PDB file of C-alpha atoms in Angstrom:
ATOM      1  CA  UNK A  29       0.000   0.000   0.000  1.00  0.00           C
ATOM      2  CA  UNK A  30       2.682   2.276   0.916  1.00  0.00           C
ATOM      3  CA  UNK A  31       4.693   1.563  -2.317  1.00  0.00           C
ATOM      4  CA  UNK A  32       1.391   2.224  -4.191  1.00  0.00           C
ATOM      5  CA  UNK A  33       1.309   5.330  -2.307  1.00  0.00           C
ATOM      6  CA  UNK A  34       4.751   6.937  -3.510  1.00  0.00           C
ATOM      7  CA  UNK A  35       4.300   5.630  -6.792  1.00  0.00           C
ATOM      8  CA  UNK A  36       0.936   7.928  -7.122  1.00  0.00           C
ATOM      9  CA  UNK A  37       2.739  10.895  -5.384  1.00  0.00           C
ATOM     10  CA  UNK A  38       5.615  10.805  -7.589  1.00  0.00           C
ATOM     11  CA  UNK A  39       3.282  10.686 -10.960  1.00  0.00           C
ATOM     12  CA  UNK A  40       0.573  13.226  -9.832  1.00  0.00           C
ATOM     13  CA  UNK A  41       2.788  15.208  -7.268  1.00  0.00           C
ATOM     14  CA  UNK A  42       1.966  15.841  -3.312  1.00  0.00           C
ATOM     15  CA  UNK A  43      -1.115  17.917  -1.455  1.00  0.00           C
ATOM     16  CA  UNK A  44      -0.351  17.706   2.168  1.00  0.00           C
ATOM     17  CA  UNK A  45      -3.766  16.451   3.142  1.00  0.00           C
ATOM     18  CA  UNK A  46      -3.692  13.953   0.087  1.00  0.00           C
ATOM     19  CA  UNK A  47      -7.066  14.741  -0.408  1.00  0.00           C
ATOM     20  CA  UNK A  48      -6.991  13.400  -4.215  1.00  0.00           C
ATOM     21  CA  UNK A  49      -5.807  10.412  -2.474  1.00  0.00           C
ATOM     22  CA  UNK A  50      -8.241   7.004  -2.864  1.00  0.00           C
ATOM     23  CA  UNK A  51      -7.688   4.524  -0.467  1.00  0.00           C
ATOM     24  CA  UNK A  52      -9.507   2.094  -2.399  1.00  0.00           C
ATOM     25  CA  UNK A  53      -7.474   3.177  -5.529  1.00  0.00           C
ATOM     26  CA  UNK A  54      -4.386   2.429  -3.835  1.00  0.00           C
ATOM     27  CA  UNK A  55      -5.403  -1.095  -2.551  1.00  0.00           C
ATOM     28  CA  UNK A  56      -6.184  -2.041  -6.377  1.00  0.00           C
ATOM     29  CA  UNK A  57      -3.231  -0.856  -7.754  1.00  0.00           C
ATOM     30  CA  UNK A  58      -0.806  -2.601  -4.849  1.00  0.00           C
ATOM     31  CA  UNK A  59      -3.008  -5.866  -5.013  1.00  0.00           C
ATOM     32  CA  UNK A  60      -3.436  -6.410  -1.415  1.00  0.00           C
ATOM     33  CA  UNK A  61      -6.452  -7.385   0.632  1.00  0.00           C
ATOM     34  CA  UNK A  62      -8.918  -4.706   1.408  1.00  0.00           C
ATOM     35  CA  UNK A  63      -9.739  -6.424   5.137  1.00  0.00           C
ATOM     36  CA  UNK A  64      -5.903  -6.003   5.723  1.00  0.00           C
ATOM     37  CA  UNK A  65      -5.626  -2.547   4.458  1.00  0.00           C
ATOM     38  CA  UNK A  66      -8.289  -1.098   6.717  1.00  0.00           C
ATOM     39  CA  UNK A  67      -7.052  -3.527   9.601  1.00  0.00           C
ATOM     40  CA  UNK A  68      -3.437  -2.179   9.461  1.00  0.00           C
ATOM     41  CA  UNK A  69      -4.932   2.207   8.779  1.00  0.00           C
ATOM     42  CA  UNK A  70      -8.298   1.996   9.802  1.00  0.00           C
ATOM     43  CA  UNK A  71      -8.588   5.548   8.727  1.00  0.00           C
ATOM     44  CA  UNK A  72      -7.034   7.639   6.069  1.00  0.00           C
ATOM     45  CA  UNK A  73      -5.205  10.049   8.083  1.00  0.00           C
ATOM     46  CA  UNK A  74      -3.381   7.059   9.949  1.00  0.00           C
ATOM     47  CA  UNK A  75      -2.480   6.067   6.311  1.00  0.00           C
ATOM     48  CA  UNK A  76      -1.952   9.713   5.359  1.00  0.00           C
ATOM     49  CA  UNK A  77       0.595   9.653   8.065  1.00  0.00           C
ATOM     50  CA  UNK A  78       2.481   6.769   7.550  1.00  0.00           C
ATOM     51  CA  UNK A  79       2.786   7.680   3.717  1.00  0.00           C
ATOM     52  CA  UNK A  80       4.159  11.161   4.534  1.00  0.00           C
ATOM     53  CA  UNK A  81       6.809   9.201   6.378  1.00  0.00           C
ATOM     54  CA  UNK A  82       7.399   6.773   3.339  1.00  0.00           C
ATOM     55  CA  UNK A  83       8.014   9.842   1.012  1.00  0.00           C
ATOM     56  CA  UNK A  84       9.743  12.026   3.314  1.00  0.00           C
ATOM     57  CA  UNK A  85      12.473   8.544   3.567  1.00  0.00           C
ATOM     58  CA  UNK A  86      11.802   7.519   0.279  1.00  0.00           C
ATOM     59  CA  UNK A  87      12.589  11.491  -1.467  1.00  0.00           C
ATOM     60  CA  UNK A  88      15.781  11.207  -3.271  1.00  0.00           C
ATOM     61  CA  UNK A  89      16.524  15.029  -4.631  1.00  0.00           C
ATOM     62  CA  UNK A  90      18.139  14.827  -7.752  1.00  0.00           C
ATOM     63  CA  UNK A  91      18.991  16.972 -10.857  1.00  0.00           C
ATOM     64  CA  UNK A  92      18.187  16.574 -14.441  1.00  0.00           C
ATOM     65  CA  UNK A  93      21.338  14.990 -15.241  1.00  0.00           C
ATOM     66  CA  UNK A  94      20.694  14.494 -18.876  1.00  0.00           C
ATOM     67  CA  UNK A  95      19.548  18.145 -19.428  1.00  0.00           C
ATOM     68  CA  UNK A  96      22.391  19.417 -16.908  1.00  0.00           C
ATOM     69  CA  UNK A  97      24.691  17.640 -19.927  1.00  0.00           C
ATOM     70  CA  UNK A  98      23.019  19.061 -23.074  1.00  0.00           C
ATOM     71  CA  UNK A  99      22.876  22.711 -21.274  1.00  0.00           C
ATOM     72  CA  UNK A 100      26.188  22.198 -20.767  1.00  0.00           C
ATOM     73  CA  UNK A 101      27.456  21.112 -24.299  1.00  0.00           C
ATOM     74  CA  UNK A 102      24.964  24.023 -26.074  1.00  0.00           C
ATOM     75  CA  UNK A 103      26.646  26.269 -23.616  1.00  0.00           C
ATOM     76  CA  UNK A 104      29.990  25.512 -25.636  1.00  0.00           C
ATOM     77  CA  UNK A 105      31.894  26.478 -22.802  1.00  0.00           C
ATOM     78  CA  UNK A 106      35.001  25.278 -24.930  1.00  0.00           C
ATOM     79  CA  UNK A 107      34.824  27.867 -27.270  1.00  0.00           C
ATOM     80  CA  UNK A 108      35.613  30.301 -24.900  1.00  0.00           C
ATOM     81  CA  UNK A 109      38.923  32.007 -24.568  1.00  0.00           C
ATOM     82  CA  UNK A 110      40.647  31.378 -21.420  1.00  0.00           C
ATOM     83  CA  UNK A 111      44.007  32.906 -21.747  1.00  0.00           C
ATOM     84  CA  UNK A 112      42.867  35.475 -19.748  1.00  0.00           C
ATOM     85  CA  UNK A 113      41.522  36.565 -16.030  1.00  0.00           C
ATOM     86  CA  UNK A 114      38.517  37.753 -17.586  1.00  0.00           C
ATOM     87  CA  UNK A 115      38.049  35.074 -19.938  1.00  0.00           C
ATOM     88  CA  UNK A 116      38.411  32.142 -17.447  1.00  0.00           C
ATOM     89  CA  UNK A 117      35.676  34.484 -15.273  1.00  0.00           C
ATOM     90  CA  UNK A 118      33.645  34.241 -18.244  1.00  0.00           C
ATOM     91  CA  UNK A 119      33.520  30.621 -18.187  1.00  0.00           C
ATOM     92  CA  UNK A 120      32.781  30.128 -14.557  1.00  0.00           C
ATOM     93  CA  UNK A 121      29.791  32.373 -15.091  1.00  0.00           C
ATOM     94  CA  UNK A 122      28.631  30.548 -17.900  1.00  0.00           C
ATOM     95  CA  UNK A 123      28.956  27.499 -16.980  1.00  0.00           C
ATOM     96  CA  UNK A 124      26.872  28.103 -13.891  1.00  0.00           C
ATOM     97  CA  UNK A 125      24.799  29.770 -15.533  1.00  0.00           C
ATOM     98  CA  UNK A 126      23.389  26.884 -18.081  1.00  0.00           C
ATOM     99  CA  UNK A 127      23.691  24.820 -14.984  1.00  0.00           C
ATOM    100  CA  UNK A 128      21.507  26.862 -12.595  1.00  0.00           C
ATOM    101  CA  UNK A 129      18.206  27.905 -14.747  1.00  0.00           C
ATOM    102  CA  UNK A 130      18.430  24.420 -16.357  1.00  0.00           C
ATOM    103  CA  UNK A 131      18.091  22.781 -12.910  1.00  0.00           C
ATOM    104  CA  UNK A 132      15.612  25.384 -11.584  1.00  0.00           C
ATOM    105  CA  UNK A 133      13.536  25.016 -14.805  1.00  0.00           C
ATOM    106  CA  UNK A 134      13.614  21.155 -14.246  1.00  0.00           C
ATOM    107  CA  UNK A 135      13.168  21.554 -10.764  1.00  0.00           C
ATOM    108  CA  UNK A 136       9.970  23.528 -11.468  1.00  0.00           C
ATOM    109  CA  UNK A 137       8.320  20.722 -13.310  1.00  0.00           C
ATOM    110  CA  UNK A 138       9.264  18.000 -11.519  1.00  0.00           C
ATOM    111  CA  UNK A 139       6.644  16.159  -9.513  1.00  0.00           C
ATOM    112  CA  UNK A 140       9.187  15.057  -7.467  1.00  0.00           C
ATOM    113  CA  UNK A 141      10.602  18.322  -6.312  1.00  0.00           C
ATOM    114  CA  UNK A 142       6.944  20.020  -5.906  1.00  0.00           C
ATOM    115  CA  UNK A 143       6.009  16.821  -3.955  1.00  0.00           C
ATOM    116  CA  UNK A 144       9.252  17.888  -1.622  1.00  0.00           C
ATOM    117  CA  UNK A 145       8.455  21.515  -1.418  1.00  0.00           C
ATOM    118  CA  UNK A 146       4.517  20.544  -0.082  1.00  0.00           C
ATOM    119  CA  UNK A 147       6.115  18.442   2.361  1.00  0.00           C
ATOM    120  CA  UNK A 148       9.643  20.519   3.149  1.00  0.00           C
ATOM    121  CA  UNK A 149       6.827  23.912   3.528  1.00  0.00           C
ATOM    122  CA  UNK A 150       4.099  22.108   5.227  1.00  0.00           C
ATOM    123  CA  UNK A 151       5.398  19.666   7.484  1.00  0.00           C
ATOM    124  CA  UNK A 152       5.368  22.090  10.595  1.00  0.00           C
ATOM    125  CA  UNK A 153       1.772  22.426  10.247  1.00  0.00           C
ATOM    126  CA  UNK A 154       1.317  18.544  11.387  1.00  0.00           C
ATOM    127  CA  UNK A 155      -0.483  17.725  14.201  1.00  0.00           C
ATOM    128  CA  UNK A 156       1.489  14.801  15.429  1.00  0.00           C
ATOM    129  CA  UNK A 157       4.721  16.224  17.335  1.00  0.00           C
ATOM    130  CA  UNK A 158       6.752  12.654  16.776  1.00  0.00           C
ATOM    131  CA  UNK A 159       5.842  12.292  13.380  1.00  0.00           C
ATOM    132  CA  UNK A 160       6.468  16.347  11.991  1.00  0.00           C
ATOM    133  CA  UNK A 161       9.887  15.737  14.058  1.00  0.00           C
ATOM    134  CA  UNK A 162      10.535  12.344  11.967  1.00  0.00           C
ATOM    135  CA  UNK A 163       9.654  13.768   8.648  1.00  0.00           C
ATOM    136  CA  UNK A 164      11.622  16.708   9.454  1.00  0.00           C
ATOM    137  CA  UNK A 165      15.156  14.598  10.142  1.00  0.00           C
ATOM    138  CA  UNK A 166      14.164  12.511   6.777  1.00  0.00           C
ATOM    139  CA  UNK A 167      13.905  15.755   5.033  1.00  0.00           C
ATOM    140  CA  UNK A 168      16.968  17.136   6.428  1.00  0.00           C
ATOM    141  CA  UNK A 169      18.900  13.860   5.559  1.00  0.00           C
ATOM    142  CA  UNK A 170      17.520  14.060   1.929  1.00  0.00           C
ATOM    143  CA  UNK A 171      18.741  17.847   1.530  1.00  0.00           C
ATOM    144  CA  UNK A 172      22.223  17.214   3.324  1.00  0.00           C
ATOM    145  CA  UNK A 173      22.767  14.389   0.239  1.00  0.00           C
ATOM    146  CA  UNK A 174      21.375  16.718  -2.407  1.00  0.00           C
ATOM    147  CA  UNK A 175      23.727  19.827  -1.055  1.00  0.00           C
ATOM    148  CA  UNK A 176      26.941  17.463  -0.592  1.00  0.00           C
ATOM    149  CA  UNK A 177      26.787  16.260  -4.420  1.00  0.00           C
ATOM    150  CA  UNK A 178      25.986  19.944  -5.575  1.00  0.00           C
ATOM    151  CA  UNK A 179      28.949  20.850  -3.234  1.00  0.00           C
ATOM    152  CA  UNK A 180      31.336  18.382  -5.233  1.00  0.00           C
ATOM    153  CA  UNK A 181      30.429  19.532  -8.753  1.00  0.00           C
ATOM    154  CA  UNK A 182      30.938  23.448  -7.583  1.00  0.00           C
ATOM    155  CA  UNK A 183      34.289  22.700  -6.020  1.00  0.00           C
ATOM    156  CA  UNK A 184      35.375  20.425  -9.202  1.00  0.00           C
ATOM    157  CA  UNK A 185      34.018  23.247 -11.546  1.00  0.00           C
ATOM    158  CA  UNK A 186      36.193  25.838  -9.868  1.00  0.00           C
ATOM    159  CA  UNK A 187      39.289  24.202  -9.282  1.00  0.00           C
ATOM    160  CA  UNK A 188      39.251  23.447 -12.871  1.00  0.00           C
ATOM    161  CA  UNK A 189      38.907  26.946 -14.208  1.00  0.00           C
ATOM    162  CA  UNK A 190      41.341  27.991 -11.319  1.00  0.00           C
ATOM    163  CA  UNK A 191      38.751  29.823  -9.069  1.00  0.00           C
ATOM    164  CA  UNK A 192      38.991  28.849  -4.941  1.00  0.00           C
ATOM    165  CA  UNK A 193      36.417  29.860  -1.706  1.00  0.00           C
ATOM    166  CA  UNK A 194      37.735  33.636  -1.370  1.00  0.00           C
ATOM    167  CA  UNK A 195      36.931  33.059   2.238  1.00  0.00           C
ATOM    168  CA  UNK A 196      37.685  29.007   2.998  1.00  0.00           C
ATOM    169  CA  UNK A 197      37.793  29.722   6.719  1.00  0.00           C
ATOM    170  CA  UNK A 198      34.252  31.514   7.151  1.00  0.00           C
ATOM    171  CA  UNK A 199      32.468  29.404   4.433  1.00  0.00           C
ATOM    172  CA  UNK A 200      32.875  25.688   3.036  1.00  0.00           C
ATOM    173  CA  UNK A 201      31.698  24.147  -0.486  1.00  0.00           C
ATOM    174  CA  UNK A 202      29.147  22.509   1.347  1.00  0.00           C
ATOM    175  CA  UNK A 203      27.860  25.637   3.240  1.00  0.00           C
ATOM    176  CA  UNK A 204      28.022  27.731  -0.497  1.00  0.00           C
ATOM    177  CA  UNK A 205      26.149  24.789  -1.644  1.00  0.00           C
ATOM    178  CA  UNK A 206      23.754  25.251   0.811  1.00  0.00           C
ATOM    179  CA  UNK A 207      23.140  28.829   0.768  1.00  0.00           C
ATOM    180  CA  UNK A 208      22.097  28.576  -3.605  1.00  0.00           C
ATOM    181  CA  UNK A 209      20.282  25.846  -2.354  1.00  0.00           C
ATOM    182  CA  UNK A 210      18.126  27.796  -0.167  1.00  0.00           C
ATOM    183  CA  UNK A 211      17.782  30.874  -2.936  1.00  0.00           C
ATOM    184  CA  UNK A 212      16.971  27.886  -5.305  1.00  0.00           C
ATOM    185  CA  UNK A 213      14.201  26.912  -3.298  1.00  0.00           C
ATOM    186  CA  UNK A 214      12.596  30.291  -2.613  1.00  0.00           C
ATOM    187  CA  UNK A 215      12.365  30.612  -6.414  1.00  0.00           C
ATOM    188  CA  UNK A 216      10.598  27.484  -6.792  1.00  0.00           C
ATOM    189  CA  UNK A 217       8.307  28.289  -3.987  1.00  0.00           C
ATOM    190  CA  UNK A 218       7.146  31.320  -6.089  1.00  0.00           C
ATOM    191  CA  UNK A 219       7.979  29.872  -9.288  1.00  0.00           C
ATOM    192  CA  UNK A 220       4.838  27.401  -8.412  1.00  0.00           C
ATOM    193  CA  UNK A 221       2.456  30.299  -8.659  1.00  0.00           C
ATOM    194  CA  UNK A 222       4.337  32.739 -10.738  1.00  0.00           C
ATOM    195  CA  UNK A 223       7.002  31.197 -12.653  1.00  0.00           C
ATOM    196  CA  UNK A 224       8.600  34.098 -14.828  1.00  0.00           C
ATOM    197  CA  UNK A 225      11.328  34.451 -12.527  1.00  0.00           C
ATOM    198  CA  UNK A 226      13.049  30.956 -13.540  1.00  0.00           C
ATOM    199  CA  UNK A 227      11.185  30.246 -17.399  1.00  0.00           C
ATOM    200  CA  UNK A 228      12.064  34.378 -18.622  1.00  0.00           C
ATOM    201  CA  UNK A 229      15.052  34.916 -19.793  1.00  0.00           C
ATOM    202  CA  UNK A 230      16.899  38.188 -21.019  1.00  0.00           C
ATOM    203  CA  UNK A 231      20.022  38.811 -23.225  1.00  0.00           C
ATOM    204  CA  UNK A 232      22.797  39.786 -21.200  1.00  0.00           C
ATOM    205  CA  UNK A 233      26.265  40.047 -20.041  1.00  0.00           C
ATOM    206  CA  UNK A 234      26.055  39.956 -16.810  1.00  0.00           C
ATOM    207  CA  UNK A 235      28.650  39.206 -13.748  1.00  0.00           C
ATOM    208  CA  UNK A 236      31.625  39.666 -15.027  1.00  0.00           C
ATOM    209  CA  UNK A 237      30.848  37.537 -18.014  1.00  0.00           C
ATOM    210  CA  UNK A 238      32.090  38.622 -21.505  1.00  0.00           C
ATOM    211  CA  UNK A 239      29.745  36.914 -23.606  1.00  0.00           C
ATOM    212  CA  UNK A 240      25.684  38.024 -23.934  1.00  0.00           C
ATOM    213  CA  UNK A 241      23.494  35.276 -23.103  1.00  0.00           C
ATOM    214  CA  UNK A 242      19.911  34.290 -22.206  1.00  0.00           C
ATOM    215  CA  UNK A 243      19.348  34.945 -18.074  1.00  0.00           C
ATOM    216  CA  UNK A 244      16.376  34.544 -16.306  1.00  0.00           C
ATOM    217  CA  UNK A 245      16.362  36.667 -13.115  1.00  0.00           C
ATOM    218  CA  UNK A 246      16.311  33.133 -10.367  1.00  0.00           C
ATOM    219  CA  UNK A 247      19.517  32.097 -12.445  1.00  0.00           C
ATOM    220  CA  UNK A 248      21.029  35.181 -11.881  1.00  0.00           C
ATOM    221  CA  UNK A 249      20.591  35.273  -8.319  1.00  0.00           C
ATOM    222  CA  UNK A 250      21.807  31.983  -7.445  1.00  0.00           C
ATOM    223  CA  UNK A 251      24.911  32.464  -9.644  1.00  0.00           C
ATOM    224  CA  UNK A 252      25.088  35.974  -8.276  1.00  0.00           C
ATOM    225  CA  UNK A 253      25.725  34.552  -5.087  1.00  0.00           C
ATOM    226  CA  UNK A 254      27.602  31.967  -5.992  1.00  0.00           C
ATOM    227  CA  UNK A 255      30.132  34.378  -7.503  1.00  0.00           C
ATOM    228  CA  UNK A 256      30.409  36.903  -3.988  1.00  0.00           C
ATOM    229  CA  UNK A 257      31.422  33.570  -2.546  1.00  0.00           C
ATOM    230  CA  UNK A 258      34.832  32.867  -5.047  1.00  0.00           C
ATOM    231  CA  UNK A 259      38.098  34.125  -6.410  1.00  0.00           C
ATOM    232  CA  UNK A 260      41.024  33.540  -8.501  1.00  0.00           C
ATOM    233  CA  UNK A 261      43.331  31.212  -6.488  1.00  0.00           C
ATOM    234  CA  UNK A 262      46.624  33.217  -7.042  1.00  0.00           C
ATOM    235  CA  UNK A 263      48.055  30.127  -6.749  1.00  0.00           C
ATOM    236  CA  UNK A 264      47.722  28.779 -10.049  1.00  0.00           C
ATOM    237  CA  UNK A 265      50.199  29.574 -12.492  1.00  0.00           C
ATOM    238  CA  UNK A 266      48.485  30.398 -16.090  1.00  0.00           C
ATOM    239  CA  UNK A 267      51.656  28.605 -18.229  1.00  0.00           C
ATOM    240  CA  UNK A 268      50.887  27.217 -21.800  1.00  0.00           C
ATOM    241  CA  UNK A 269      50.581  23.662 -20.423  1.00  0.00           C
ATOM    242  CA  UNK A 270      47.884  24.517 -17.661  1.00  0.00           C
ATOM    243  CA  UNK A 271      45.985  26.271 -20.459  1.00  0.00           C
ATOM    244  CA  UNK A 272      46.100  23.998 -23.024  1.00  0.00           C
ATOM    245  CA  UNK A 273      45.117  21.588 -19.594  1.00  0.00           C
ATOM    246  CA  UNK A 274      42.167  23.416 -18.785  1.00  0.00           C
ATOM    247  CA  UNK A 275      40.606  24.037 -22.831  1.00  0.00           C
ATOM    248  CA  UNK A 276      40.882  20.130 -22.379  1.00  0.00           C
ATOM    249  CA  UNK A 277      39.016  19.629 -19.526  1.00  0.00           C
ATOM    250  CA  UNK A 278      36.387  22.461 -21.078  1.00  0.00           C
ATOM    251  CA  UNK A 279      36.277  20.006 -23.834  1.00  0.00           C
ATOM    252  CA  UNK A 280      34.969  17.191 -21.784  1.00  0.00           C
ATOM    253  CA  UNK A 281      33.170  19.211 -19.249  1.00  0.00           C
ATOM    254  CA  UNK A 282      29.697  17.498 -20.025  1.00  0.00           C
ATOM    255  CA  UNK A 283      31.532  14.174 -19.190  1.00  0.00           C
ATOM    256  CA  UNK A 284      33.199  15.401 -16.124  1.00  0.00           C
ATOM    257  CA  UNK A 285      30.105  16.786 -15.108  1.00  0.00           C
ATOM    258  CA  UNK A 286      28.352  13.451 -15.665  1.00  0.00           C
ATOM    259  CA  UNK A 287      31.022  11.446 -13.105  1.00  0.00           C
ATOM    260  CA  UNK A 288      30.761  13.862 -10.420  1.00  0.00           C
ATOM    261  CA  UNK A 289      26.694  13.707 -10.750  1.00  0.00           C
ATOM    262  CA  UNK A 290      26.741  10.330 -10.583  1.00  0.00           C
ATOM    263  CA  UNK A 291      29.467   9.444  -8.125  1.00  0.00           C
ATOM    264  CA  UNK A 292      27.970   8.176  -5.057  1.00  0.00           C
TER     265      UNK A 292
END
């Protein structure tokens, strides 16, 4: 039942009181005994319950990693030229930029993520004290995953194109991570009933960036912030073998992007 549960949540997306929810519907689809059903939730809220529970553990947040990977390629962050400060700046930006409104577009039309957003925005308003505190920590588990592999990919992204924390003992990858998370999920929470913030885009160089391309106003936000958050690592010595190093790696950034999405 509770399988037949998150599989209708994940195709139709979550209400908190699950009100388009059929118990009967569910016992048909998981093929179980109707006597057992209502022995084991003899009401719908005690089933209501114990299926918040199951999403809340069962909510894997994930990106789009097959549209992260063609935003990246149409980006053509490899025809870029890096010789320069301003040039390698250029390629952070866009880079993160393709990344960040292709996520928060995705995001936005997942049934998934809305499903997470009912529950993430709604779960204080639960009666039960031990269950809200239960979904809660499954929640917070779920994000703490999500932020640690975003984390990885911004770190990997930066030390590539030679960019480092520009404060590493006030602020970690994990806590950057965290903080576009959180500016991510305001936009979705008003992308849900006005979504021209993340879908409209205008022309633009913007950030530092030397090249004019399509921004929507939550992408440049998030990378916005992202970008207060980093420097040049003065460190890194600009020679013609690091550079012809890094157009490499810009080469093969969708499939560096894919192993660090997918690493577990």
């Amino acid at each position: 039942m509770l399988d037949a549960g998150v599989r209708f949540v994940t195709a139709n997306g979550l209400s908190l009181s699950l009100e388009h929810l059929s118990m009967e519907d569910l016992i048909r689809d998981a093929g179980v005994s109707r006597t057992s059903s209502y022995r084991r939730w003899p009401t719908k809220d005690q089933f209501a319950a114990s299926l918040l529970m199951e999403i809340a553990r069962a909510t894997e947040l994930t990106s789009d990693t097959e549209a992260l990977l063609e935003a990246l390629a149409d980006a053509d962050i490899a025809a870029i030229d890096v010789s320069t400060p301003a040039g390698r700046r250029t390629a952070l930006v866009e880079a993160l930029r393709a990344l960040m409104h292709t996520d928060l577009v995705t995001m936005l039309d997942s049934p998934r993520w809305r499903s997470y957003m009912v529950l993430r925005a709604g779960h204080i308003g639960l009666a039960d004290t031990e269950l809200r505190t239960r979904v809660a920590e499954a929640l917070t588990a779920t994000e703490q995953r999500f932020t640690a592999t975003r984390a990885r990919a911004f770190a990997a992204l930066c030390r590539i194109i030679g960019y480092h924390l520009d404060e590493p003992e006030t602020m970690t990858w994990e806590q950057l991570s965290l903080t576009v998370g959180a500016m991510a999920t305001g936009m979705l929470i008003r992308g849900y009933s006005d979504p021209t913030p993340i879908r409209t885009v205008t022309p633009r160089r913007a950030l530092g960036s030397q090249v004019a391309s399509p921004w929507s106003a939550a992408a440049l936000g998030a990378v916005g912030t992202f970008m207060d958050a980093v420097e040049p690592d003065p460190e890194v010595t600009w020679d013609a073998e690091h550079l012809a190093q890094l157009r490499a790696q810009l080469a093969d950034l969708p499939a560096i992007a894919l192993q660090i999405l997918t690493e577990e």
